[in-house]
Short mmCIF file of C-alpha atoms and ligand atoms in Angstrom, two decimals:
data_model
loop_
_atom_site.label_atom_id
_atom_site.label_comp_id
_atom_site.label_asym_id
_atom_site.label_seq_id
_atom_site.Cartn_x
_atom_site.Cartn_y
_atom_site.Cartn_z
CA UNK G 18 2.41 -3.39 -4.21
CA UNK G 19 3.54 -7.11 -4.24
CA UNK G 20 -0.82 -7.88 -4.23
CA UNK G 21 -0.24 -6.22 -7.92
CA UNK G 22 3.23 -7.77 -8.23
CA UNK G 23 1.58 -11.37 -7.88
CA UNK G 24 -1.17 -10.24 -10.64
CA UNK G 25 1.60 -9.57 -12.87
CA UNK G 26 3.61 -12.75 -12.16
CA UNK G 27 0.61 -14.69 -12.42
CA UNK G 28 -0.42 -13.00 -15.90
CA UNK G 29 2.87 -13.88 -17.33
CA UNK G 30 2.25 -18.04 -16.33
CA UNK G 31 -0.92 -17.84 -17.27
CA UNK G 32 0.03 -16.90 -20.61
CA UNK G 33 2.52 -19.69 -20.69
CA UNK G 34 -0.17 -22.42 -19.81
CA UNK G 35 0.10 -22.63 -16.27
CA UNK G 36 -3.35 -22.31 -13.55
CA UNK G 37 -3.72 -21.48 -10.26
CA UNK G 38 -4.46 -24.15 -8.20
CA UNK G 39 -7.00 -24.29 -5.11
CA UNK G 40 -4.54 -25.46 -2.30
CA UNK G 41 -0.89 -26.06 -1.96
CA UNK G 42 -0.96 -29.59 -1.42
CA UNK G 43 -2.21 -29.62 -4.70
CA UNK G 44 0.36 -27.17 -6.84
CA UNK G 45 3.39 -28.21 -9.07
CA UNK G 46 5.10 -24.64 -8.43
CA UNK G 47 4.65 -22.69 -4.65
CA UNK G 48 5.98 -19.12 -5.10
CA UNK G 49 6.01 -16.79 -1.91
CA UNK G 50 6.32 -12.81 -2.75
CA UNK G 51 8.06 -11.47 0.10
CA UNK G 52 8.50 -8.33 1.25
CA UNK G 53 11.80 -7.16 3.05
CA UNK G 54 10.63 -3.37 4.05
CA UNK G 55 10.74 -4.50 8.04
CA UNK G 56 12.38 -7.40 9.61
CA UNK G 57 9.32 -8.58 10.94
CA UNK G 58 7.71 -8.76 6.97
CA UNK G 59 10.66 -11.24 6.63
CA UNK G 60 10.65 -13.39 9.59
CA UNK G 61 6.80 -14.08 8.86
CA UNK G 62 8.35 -16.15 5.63
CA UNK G 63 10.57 -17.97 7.50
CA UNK G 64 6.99 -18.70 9.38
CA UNK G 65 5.45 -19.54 5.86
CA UNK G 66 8.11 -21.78 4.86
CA UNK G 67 8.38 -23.79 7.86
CA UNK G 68 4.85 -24.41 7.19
CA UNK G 69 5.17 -25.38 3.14
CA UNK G 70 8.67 -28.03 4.99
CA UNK G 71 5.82 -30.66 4.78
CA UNK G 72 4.45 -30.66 1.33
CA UNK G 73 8.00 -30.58 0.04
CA UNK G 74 9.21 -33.83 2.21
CA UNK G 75 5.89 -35.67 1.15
CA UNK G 76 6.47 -34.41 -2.35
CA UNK G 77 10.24 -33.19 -3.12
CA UNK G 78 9.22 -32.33 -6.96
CA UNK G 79 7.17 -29.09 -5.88
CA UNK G 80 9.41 -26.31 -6.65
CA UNK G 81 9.33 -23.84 -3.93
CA UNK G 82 10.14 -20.43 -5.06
CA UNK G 83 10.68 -17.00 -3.51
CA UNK G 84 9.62 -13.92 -5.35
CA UNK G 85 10.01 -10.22 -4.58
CA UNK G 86 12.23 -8.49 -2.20
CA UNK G 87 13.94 -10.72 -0.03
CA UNK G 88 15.02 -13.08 -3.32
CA UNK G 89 16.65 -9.73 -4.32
CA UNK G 90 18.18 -8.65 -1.35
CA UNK G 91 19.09 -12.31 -0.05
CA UNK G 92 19.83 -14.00 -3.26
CA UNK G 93 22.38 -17.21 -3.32
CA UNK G 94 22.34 -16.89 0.65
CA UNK G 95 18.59 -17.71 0.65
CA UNK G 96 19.07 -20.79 -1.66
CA UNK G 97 22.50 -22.08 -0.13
CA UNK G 98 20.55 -21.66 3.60
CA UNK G 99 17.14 -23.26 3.15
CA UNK G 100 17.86 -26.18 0.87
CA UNK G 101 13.74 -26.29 0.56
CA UNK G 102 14.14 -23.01 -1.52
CA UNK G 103 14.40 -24.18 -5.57
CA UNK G 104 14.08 -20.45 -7.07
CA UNK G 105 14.74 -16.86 -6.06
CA UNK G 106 13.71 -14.42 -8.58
CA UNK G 107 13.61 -10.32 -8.16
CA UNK G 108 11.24 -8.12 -8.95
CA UNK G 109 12.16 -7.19 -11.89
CA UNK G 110 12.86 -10.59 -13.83
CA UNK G 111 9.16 -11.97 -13.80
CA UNK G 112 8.82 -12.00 -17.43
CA UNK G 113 11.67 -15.00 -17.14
CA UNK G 114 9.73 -16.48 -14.17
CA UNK G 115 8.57 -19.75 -16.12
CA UNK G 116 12.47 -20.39 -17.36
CA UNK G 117 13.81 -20.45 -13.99
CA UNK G 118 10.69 -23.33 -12.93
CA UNK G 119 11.85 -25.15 -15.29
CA UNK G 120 15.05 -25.17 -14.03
CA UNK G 121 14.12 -26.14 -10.61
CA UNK G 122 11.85 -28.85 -12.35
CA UNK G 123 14.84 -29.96 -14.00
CA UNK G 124 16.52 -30.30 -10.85
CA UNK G 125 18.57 -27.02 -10.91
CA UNK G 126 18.01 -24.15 -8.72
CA UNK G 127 16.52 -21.06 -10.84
CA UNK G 128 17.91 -17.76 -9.20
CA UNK G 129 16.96 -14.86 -11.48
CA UNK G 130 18.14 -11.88 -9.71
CA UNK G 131 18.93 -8.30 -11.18
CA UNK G 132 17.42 -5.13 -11.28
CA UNK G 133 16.83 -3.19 -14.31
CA UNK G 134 16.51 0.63 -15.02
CA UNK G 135 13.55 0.05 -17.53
CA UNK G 136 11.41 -2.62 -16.64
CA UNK G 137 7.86 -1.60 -15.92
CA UNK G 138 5.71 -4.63 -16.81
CA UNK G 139 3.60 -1.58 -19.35
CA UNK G 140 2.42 -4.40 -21.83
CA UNK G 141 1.06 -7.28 -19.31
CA UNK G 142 -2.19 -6.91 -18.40
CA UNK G 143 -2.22 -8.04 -14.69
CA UNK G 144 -4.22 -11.67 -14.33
CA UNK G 145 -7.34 -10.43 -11.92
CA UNK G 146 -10.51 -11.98 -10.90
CA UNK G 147 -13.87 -9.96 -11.17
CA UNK G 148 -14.01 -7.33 -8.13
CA UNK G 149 -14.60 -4.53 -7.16
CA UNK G 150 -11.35 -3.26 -6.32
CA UNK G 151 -8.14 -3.22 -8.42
CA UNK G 152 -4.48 -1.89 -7.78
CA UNK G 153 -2.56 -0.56 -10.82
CA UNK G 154 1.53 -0.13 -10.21
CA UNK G 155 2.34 3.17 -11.44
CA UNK G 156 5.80 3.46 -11.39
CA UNK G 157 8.74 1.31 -9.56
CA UNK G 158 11.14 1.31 -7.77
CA UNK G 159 12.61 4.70 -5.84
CA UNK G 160 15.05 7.13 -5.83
CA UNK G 161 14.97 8.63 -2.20
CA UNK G 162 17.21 6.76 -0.29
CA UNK G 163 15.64 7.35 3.21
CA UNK G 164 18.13 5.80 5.37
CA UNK G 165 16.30 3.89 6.89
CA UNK G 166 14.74 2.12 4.09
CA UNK G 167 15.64 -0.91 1.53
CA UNK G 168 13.35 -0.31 -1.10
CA UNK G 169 15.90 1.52 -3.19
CA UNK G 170 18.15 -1.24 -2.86
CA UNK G 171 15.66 -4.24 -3.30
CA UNK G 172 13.25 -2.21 -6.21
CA UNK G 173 15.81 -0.34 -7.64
CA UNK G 174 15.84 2.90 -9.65
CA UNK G 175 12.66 4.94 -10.09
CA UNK G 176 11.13 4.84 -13.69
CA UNK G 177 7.28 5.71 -14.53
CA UNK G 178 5.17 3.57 -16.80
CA UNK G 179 3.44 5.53 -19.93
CA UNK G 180 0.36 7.07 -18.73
CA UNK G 181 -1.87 5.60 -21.67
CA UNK G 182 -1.15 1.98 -20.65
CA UNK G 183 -2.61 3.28 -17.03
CA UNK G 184 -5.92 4.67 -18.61
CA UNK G 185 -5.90 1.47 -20.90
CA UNK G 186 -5.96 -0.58 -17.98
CA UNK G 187 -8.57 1.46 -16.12
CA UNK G 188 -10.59 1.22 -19.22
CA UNK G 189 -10.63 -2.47 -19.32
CA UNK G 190 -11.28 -2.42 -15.28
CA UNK G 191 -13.98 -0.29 -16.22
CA UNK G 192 -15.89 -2.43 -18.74
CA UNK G 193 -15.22 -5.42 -16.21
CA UNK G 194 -17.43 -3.42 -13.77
CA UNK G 195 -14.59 -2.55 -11.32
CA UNK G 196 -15.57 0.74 -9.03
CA UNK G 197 -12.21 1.75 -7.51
CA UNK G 198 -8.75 1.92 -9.01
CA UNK G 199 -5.86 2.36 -6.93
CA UNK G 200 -3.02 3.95 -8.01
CA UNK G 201 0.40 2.34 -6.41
CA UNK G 202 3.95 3.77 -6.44
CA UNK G 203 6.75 3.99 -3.40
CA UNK G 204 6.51 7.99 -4.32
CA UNK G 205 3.84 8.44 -6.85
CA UNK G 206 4.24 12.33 -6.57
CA UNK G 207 7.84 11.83 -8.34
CA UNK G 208 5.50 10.22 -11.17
CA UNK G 209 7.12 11.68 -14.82
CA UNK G 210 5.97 9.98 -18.57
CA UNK G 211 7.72 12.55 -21.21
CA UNK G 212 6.42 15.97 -18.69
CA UNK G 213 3.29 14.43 -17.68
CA UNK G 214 3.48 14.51 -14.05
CA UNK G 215 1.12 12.58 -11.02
CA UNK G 216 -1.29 14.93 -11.18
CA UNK G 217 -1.88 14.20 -14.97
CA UNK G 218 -1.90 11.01 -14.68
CA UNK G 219 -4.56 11.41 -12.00
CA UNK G 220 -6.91 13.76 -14.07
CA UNK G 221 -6.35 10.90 -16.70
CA UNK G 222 -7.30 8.10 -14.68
CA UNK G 223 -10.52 10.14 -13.20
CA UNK G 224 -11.78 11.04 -16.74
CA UNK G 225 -11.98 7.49 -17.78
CA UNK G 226 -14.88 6.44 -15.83
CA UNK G 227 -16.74 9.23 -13.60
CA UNK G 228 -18.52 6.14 -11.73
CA UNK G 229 -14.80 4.38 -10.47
CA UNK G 230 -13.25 5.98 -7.57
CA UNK G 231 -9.66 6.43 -7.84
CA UNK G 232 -7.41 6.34 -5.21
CA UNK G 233 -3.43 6.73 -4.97
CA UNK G 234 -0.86 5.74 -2.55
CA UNK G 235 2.45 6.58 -1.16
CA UNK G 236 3.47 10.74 -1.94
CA UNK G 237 6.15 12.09 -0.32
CA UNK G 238 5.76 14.96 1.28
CA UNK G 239 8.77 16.62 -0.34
CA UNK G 240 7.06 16.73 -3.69
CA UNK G 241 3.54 17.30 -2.99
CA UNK G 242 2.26 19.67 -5.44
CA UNK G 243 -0.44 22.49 -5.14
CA UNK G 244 -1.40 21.24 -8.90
CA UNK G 245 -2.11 17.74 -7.49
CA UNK G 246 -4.11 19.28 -4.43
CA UNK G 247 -6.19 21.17 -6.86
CA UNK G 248 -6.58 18.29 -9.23
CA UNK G 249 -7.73 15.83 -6.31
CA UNK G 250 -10.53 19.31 -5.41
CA UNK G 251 -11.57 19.40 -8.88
CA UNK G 252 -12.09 16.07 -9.88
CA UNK G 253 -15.18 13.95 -7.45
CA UNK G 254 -13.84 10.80 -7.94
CA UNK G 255 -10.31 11.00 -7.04
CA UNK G 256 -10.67 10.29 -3.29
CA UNK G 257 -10.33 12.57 -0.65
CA UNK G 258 -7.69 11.03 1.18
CA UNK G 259 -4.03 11.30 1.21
CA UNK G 260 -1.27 8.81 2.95
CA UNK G 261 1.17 11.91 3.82
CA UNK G 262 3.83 9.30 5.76
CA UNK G 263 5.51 12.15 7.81
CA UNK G 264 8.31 8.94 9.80
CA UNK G 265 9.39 11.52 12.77
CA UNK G 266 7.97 15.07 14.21
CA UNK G 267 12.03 15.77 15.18
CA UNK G 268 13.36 17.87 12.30
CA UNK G 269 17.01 16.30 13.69
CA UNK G 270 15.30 12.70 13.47
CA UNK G 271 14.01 13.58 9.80
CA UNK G 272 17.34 14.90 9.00
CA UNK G 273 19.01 11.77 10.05
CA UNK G 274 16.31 9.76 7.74
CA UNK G 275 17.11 12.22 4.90
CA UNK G 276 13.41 12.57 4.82
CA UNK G 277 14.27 15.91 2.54
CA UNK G 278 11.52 18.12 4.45
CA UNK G 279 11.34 19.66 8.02
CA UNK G 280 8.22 19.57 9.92
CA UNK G 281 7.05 22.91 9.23
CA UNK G 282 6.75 21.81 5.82
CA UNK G 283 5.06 18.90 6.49
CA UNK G 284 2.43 20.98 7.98
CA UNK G 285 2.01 23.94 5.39
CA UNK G 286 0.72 20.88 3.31
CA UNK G 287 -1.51 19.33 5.48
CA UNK G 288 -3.06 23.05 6.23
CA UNK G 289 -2.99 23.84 2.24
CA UNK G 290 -3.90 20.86 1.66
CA UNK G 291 -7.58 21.54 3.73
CA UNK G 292 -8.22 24.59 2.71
CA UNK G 293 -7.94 23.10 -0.99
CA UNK G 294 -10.12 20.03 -0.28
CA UNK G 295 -12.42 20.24 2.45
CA UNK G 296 -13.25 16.97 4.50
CA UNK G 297 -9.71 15.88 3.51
CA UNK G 298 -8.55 13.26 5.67
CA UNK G 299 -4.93 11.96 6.09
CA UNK G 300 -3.02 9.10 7.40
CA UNK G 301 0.67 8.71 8.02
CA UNK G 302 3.43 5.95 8.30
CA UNK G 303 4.96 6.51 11.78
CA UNK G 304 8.45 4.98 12.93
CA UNK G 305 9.59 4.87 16.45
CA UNK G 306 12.50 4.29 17.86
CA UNK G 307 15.30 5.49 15.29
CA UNK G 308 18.76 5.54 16.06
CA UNK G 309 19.62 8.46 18.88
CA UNK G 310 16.01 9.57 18.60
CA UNK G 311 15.55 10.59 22.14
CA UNK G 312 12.48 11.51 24.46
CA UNK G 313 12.51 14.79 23.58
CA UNK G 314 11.86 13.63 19.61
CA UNK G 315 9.58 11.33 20.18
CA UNK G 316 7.48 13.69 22.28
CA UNK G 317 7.81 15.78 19.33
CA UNK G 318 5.47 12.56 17.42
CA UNK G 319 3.54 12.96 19.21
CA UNK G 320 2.38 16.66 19.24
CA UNK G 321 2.42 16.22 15.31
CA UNK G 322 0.11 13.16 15.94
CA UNK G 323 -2.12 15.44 17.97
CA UNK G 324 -1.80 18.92 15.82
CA UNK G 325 -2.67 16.81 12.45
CA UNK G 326 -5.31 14.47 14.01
CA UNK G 327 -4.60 11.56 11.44
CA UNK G 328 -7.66 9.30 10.48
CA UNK G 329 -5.15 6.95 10.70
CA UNK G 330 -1.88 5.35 10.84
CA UNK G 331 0.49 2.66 10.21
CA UNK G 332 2.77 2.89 13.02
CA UNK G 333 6.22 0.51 13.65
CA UNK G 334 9.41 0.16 15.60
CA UNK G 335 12.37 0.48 14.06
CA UNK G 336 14.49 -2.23 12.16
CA UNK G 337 17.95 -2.17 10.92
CA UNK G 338 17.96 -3.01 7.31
CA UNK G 339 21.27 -4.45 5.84
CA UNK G 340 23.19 -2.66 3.20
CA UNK G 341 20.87 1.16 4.49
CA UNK G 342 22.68 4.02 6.16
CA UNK G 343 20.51 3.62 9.19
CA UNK G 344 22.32 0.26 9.30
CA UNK G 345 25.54 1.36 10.25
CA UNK G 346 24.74 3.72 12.95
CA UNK G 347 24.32 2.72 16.38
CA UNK G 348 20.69 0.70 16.41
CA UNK G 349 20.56 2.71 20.28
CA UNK G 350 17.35 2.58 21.38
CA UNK G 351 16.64 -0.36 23.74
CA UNK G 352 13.96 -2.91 22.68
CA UNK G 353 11.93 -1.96 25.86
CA UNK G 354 11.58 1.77 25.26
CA UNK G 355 11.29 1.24 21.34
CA UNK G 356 8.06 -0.91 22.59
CA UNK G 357 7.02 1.72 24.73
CA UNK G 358 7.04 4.57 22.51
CA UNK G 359 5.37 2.53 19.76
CA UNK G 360 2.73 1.63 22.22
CA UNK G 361 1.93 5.24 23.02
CA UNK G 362 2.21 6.23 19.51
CA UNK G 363 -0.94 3.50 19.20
CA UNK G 364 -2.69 4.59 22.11
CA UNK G 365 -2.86 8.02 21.31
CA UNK G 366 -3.70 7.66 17.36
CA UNK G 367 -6.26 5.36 18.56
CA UNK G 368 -7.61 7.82 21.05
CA UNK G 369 -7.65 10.60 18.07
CA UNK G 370 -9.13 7.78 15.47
CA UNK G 371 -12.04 7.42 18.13
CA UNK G 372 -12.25 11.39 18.62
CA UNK G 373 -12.60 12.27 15.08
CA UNK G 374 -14.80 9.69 13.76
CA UNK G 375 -17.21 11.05 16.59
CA UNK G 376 -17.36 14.45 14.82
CA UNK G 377 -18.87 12.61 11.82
CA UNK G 378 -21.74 11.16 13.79
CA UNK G 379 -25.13 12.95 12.77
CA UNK G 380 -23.69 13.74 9.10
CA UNK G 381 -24.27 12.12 6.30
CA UNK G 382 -21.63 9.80 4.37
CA UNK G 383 -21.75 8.34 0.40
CA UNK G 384 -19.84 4.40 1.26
CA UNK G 385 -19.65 2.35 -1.70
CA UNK G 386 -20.29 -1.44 -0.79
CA UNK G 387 -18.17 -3.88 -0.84
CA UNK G 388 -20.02 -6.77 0.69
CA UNK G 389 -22.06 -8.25 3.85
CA UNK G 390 -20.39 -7.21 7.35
CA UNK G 391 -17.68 -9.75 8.33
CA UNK G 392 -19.79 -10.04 11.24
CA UNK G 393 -23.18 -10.61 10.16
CA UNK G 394 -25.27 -10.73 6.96
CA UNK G 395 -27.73 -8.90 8.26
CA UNK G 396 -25.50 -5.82 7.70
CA UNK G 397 -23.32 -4.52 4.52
CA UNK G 398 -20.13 -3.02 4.74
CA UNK G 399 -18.76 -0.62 2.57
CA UNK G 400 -16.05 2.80 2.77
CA UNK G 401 -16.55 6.68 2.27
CA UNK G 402 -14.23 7.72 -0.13
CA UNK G 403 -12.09 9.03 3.13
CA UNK G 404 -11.25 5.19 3.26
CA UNK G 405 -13.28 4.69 6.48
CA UNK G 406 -15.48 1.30 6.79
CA UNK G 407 -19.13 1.86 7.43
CA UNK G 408 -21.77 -0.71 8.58
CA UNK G 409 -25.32 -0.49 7.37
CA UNK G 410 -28.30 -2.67 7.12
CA UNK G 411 -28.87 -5.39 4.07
CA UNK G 412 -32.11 -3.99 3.05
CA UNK G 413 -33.65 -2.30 0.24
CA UNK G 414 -32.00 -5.05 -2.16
CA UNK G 415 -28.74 -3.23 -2.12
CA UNK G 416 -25.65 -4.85 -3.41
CA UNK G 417 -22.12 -4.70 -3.49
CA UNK G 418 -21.11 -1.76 -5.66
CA UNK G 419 -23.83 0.63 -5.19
CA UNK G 420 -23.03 4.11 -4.04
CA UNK G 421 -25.16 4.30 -0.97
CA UNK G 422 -25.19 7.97 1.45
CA UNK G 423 -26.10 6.98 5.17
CA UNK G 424 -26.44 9.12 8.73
CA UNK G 425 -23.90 8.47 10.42
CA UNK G 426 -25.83 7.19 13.88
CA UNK G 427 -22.39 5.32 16.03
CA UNK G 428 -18.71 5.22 15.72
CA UNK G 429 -15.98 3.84 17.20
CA UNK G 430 -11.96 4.41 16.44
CA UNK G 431 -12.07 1.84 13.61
CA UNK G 432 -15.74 1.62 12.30
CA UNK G 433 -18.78 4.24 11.12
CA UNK G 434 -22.53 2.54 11.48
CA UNK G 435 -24.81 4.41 9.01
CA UNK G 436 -28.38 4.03 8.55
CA UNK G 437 -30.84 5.70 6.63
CA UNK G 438 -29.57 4.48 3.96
CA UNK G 439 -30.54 6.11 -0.11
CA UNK G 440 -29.05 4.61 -3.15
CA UNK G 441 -26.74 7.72 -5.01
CA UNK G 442 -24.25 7.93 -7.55
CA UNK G 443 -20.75 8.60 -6.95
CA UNK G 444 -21.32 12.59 -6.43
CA UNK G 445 -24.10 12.01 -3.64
CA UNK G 446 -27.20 12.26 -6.68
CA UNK G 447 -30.06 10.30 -5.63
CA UNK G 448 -31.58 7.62 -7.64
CA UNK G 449 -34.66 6.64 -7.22
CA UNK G 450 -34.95 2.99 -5.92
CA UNK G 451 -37.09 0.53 -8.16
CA UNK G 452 -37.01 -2.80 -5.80
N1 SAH H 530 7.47 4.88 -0.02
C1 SAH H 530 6.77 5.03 1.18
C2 SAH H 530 7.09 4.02 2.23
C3 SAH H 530 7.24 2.61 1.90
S1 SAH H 530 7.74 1.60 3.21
C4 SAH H 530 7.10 6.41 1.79
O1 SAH H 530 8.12 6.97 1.55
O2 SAH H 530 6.33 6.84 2.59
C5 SAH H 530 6.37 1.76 4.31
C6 SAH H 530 6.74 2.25 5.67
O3 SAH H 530 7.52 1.29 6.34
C7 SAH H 530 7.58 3.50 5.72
O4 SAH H 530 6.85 4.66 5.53
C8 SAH H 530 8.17 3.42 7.12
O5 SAH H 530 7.32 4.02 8.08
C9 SAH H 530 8.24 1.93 7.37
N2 SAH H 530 9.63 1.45 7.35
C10 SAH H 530 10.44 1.41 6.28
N3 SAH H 530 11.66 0.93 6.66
C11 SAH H 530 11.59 0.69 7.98
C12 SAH H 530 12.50 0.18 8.95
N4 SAH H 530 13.74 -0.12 8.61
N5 SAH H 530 12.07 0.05 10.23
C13 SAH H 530 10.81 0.36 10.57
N6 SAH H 530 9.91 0.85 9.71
C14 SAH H 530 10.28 1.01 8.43
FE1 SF4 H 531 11.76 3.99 1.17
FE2 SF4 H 531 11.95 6.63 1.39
FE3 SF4 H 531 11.64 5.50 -1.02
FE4 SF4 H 531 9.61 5.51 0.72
S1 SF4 H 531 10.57 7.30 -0.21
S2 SF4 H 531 10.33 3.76 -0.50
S3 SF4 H 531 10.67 5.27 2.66
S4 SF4 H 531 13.41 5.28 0.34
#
């Protein structure tokens, strides 16, 4: 989200005459977007600004701004405690971005901070170089109020952009030779322009270009509809592969969250959600440690862990956010066990990572490629529409952005090795190869 939050910022001073430049020694104006979702998201800026301390001493006219999240949550504090700082501007002031540099140019400090109801950036095309891959912000902001979370406070309320700038974008993405769209909103499944809900959108975004793969990330599972199951089944390329962030497997721990659905819930989706689209594959956001969660809970984690078998997961300890619910009860859970649980959380999705990408050996996979191997040019890398990386030989003249189907000959928990490789299009249809 704040990769397509930077596109936007830097379409709006690039429209005012500004350029990116190649290294920060060399830039008038250093802006950081931060992110304030986990304590540790924030203490890696205090990291990145300790670094930038230099280029300010040697050159005290660079403004130094912070963008995003923490300027929204941390505001005057931010400025009055790191006199380095010359701007803090929220996420939803970036249209004013340029008037508060000039500020800080003028020897001022800029802070632009306030949330609005409205703003969804519909009108500015973000600033992106020629890829392969693009991210589109759907809607902003959220309206759940986990308790444990500080996006509501820091993003503000929900609101949905109009679903024709979306399929304008995708259409310009499209001419521009982009093959995968991703679809970005903290609960894209709460997703409403005038009655047209996510799965509309979706359909929308699929019909513009049959050869870009469209992806989507974050739905809740409270408002995961059959309609968008089907849509996802009916339509080849909207990617198989839903980020179903299920937090807890103790219905008392997800009550505590207000997480809004009980386990059982949880998993009438994920079994729906199978027999709807077969070779589905999920991955989850996992927290451990939560106030009061106790042994018994986080056992129960783990037996969801092992009943769902996630593809993947993003897995973290639990931080106290200021100004949250979760804040103000008793953070209880000592450092040391939080560690420990989150460590067997890891071990044992990394055990069922390795376990089901085993299964795939011997099949056959369609990977669109994104490149050479980070490891060797003698090998391409690419990912099934399941979002799993696949290695396979350079050969044959392939390229970045062909639709490729492979065997499947090795795996290990993080990585698919293909070979027998045949150019396709998106749906698996072989073309025949003229080099
Ligand atoms: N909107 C998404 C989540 C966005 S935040 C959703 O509802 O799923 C991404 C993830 O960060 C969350 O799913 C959660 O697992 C984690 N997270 C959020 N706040 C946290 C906190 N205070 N401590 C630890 N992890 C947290
Ligand atoms: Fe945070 Fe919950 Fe909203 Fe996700 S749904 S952004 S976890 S409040």
């Amino acid at each position: 989200m704040n990769f397509a939050d930077t596109e936007v910022i830097l379409s709006i001073l690039k429209s005012q005459g500004y350029s990116i430049s190649n290294t920060p020694e060399e830039a008038n104006v250093i802006l950081l977007n931060t992110c304030s979702v986990r304590d540790n998201a924030e203490q890696r800026i205090h990291g990145r600004l300790g670094n930038l301390k230099k280029i300010k001493e040697k050159n005290p006219e660079t403004v130094i701004g912070l963008v995003g999240c923490m300027a929204e949550r941390l505001r005057e504090e931010l400025i009055e405690q790191k006199k380095m700082i010359d701007l803090v501007v929220g996420p939803d002031e970036y249209r004013r971005i340029s008037e508060y540099i000039d500020k800080a140019f003028d020897g001022g400090k800029g802070i632009g901070v306030r949330l609005s109801r409205t703003e969804t950036y519909d009108d500015i095309i973000p600033y992106r170089e020629d890829g392969l891959a693009a991210w589109i912000s759907v809607m902003r902001g959220c309206d759940k109020f986990c308790t444990f979370c500080v996006v509501p406070f820091t993003r503000g309320r929900e609101r949905s952009r109009n679903l024709e700038s979306i399929t304008t974008e995708i259409k310009q993405l499209s001419k521009r030779g982009f093959k995968e769209v991703s679809l970005l909103g903290q609960n894209v499944n709460s997703y409403d322009d005038n009655g047209r809900d996510f799965a509309d959108l979706l359909a929308a975004a699929a019909k513009v270009d049959r050869t870009i793969r469209i992806r989507f990330t974050t739905s809740h599972p409270q408002d995961l509809s059959d309609k968008l199951l089907y849509t996802i089944a009916e339509n080849q390329n909207i990617c198989n592969y839903i980020h179903l962030p299920v937090q807890s497997g103790s219905n008392r721990a997800l009550e505590l969250m207000n997480r809004s659905y009980t386990i059982e819930h949880y998993l009438d989706i994920i079994d729906k959600a199978r027999k709807i689209i077969p070779g589905v594959s999920f991955s989850t956001d996992i927290i451990a440690g939560f106030p009061t969660e106790t042994d018994e809970d986080h056992k129960m984690t783990l037996e969801v862990m092992m009943r769902v078998r996630y593809d993947g997961a993003y897995m973290f300890k639990y931080s106290p956010r200021d100004g949250t619910k979760a804040a103000k009860m008793k953070d209880d859970v000592p450092e040391q066990t939080k560690i420990k649980r989150l460590n067997e959380i890891i071990d044992l999705q990394q055990k069922i990572s390795f376990e089901v990408n085993q299964e795939l050996i011997g099949g056959e996979e369609i990977i669109l490629i994104e490149g050479t191997s980070r490891k060797s040019d003698e090998f391409l890398a690419g990912k099934t529409d399941t979002n799993k990386v696949v290695i396979i030989p350079n050969k044959n003249g392939l390229k970045r952005g062909d639709y490729v189907s492979c065997k499947i000959i090795r795996a290990t928990s993080a990585t698919l090795f293909g070979d027998e490789v045949k150019l396709v299009e998106l749906n698996g249809k072989e073309i025949a190869q003229t080099a």
